[in-house]
mmCIF file of C-alpha atoms in Angstrom:
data_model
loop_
_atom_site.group_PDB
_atom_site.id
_atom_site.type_symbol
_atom_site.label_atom_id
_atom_site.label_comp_id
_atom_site.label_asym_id
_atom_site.label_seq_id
_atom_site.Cartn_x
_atom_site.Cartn_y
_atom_site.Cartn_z
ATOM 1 C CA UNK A 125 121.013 76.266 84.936
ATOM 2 C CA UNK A 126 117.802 75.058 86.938
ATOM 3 C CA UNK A 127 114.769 77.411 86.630
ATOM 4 C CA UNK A 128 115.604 77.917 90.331
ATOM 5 C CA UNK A 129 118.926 78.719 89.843
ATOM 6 C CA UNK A 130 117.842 80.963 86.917
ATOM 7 C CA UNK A 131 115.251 83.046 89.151
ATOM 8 C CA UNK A 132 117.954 83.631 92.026
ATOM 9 C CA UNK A 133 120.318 84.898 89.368
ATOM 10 C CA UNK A 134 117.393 86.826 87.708
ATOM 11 C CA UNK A 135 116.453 88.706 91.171
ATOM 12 C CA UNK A 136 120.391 89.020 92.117
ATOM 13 C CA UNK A 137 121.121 90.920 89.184
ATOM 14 C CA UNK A 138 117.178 92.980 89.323
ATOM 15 C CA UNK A 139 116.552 91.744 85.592
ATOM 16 C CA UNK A 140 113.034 91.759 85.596
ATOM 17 C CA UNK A 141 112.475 90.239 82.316
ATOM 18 C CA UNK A 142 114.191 87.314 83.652
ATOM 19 C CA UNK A 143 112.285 86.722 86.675
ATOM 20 C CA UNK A 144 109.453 87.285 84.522
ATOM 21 C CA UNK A 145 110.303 84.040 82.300
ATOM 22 C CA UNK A 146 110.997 82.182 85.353
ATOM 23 C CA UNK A 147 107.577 83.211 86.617
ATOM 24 C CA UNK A 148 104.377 80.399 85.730
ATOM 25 C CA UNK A 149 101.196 82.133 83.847
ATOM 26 C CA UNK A 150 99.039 80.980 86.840
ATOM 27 C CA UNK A 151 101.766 81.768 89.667
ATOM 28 C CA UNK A 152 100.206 83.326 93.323
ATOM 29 C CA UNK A 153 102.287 85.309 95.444
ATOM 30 C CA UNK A 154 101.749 85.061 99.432
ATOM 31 C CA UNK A 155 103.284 87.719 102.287
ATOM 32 C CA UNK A 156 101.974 88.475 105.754
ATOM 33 C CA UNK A 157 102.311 91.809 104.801
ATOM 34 C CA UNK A 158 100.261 92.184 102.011
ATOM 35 C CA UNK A 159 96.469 92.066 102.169
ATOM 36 C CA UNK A 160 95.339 89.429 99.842
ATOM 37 C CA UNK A 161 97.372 87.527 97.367
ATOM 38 C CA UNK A 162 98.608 88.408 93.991
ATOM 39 C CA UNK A 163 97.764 86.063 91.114
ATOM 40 C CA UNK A 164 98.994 85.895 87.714
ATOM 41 C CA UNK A 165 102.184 86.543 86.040
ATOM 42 C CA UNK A 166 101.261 90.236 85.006
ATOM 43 C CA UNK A 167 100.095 90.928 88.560
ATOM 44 C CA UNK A 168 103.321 89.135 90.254
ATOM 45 C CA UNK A 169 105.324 90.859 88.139
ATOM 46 C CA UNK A 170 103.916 94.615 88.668
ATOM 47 C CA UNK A 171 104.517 93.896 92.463
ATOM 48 C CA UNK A 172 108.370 92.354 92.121
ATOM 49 C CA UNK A 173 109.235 95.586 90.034
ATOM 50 C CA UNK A 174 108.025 97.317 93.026
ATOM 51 C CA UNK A 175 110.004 94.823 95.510
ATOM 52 C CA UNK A 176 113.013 95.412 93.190
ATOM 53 C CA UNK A 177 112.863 99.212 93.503
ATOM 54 C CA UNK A 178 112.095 99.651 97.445
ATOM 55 C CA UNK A 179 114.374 97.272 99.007
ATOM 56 C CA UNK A 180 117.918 98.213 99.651
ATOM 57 C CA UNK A 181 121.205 96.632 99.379
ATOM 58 C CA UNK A 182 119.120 93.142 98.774
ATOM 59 C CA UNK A 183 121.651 89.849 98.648
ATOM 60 C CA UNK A 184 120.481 86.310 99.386
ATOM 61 C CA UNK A 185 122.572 84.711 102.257
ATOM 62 C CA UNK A 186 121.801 81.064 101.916
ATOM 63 C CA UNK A 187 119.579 78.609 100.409
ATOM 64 C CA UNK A 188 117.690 75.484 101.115
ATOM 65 C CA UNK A 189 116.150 72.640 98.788
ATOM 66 C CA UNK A 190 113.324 70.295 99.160
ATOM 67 C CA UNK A 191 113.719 66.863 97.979
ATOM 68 C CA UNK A 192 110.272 67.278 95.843
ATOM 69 C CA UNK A 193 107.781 64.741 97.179
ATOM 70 C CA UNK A 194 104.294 65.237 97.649
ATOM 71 C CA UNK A 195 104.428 68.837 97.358
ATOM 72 C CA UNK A 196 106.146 68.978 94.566
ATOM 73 C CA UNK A 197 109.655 70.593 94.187
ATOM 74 C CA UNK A 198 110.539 73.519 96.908
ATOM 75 C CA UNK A 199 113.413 75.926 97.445
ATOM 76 C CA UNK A 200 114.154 78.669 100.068
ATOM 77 C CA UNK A 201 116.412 81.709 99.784
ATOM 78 C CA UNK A 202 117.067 83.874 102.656
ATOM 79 C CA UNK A 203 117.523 87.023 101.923
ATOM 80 C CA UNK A 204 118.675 90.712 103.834
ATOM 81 C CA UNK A 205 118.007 93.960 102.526
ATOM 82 C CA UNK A 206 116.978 97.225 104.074
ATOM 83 C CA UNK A 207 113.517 99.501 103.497
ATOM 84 C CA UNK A 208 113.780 103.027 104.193
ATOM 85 C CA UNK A 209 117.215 102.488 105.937
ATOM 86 C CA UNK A 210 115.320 99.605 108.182
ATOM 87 C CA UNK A 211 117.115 96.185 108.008
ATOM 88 C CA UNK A 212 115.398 93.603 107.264
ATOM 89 C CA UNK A 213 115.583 89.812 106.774
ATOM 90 C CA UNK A 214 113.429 87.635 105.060
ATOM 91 C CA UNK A 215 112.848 84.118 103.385
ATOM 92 C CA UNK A 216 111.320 83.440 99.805
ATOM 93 C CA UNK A 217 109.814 80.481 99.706
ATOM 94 C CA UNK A 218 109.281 79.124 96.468
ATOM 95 C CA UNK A 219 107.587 75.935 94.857
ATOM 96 C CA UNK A 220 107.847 74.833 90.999
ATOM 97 C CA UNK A 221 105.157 73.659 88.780
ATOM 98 C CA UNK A 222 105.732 70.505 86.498
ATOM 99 C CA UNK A 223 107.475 73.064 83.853
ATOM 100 C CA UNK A 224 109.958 73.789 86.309
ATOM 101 C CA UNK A 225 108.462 77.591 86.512
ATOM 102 C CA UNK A 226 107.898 79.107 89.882
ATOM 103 C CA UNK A 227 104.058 78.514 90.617
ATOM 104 C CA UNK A 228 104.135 79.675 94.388
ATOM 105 C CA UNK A 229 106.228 82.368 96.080
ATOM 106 C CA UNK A 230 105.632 83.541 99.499
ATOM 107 C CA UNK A 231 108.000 86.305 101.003
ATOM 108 C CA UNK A 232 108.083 86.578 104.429
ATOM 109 C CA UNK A 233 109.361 89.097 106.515
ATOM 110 C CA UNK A 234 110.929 90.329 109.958
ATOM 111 C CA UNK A 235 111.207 92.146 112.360
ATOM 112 C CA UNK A 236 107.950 93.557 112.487
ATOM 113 C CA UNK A 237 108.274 97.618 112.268
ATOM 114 C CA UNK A 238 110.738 96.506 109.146
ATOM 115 C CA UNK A 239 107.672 94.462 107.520
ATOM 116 C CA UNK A 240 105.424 96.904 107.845
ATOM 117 C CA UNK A 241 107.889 99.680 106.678
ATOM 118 C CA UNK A 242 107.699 97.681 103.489
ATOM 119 C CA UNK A 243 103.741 97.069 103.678
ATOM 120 C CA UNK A 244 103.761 100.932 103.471
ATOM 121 C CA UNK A 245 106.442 101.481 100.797
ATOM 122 C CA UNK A 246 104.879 98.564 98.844
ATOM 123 C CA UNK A 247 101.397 99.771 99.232
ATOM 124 C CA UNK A 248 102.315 103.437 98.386
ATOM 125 C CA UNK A 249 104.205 102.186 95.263
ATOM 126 C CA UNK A 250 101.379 100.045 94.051
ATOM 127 C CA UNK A 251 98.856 102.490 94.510
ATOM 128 C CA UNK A 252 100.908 105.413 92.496
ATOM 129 C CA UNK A 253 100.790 102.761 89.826
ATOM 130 C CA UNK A 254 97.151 102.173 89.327
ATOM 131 C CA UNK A 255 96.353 105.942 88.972
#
């Protein structure tokens, strides 16, 4: 199984661990909905066992695959869920070092009063964990 492959299957069945191997050292995550970005496997991975708890009924619906060029190798999963009983689709973008590990992952979000349902849920969760 491809380290893609291995992180959809990771997040389908909410193994964190998994994800967390899949995950480079250096990684940065991305979202509109999130202030500033999240760096670092430890950090990434404080803020997906967050995403893993607060969304809903989560299932990827499809998947798309860049060819690798320039960028380097890319893959898309779109994904529905619900936050606080709001639906909500989305699209995890992710890009892959020369390891194969996931180096980028941006998570975007719609429609809007959904995204920032899970800004708040997020940002609450987060919070309760520094303190």
């Amino acid at each position: 199984m491809t380290v893609s492959g291995a992180f959809r299957t990771a997040v389908e069945a909410k193994d964190l661990d998994a994800i967390t191997r899949a995950l480079d050292p250096d990684i940065e995550f991305l979202s509109p909905v999130m202030v500033k970005p999240y760096r670092g496997r430890d950090a990434v991975t404080a803020l997906l066992r967050v995403l893993l708890e607060v969304f809903e009924d989560f299932r990827y619906t499809d998947e798309l695959v860049g060819s690798g060029g320039e960028a380097g190798a890319a893959q898309a999963l779109v994904f529905r869920a619900a936050v606080l009983g709001k639906a909500v689709q989305g699209l995890d973008l992710l890009s892959f070092g020369e390891t194969g590990l996931v180096t980028g992952l941006t998570v975007m979000v719609r429609p809007l009063p959904a995204a920032m349902t899970l800004a708040r849920a997020v940002g609450r969760r987060m919070e309760e964990q520094t303190t």
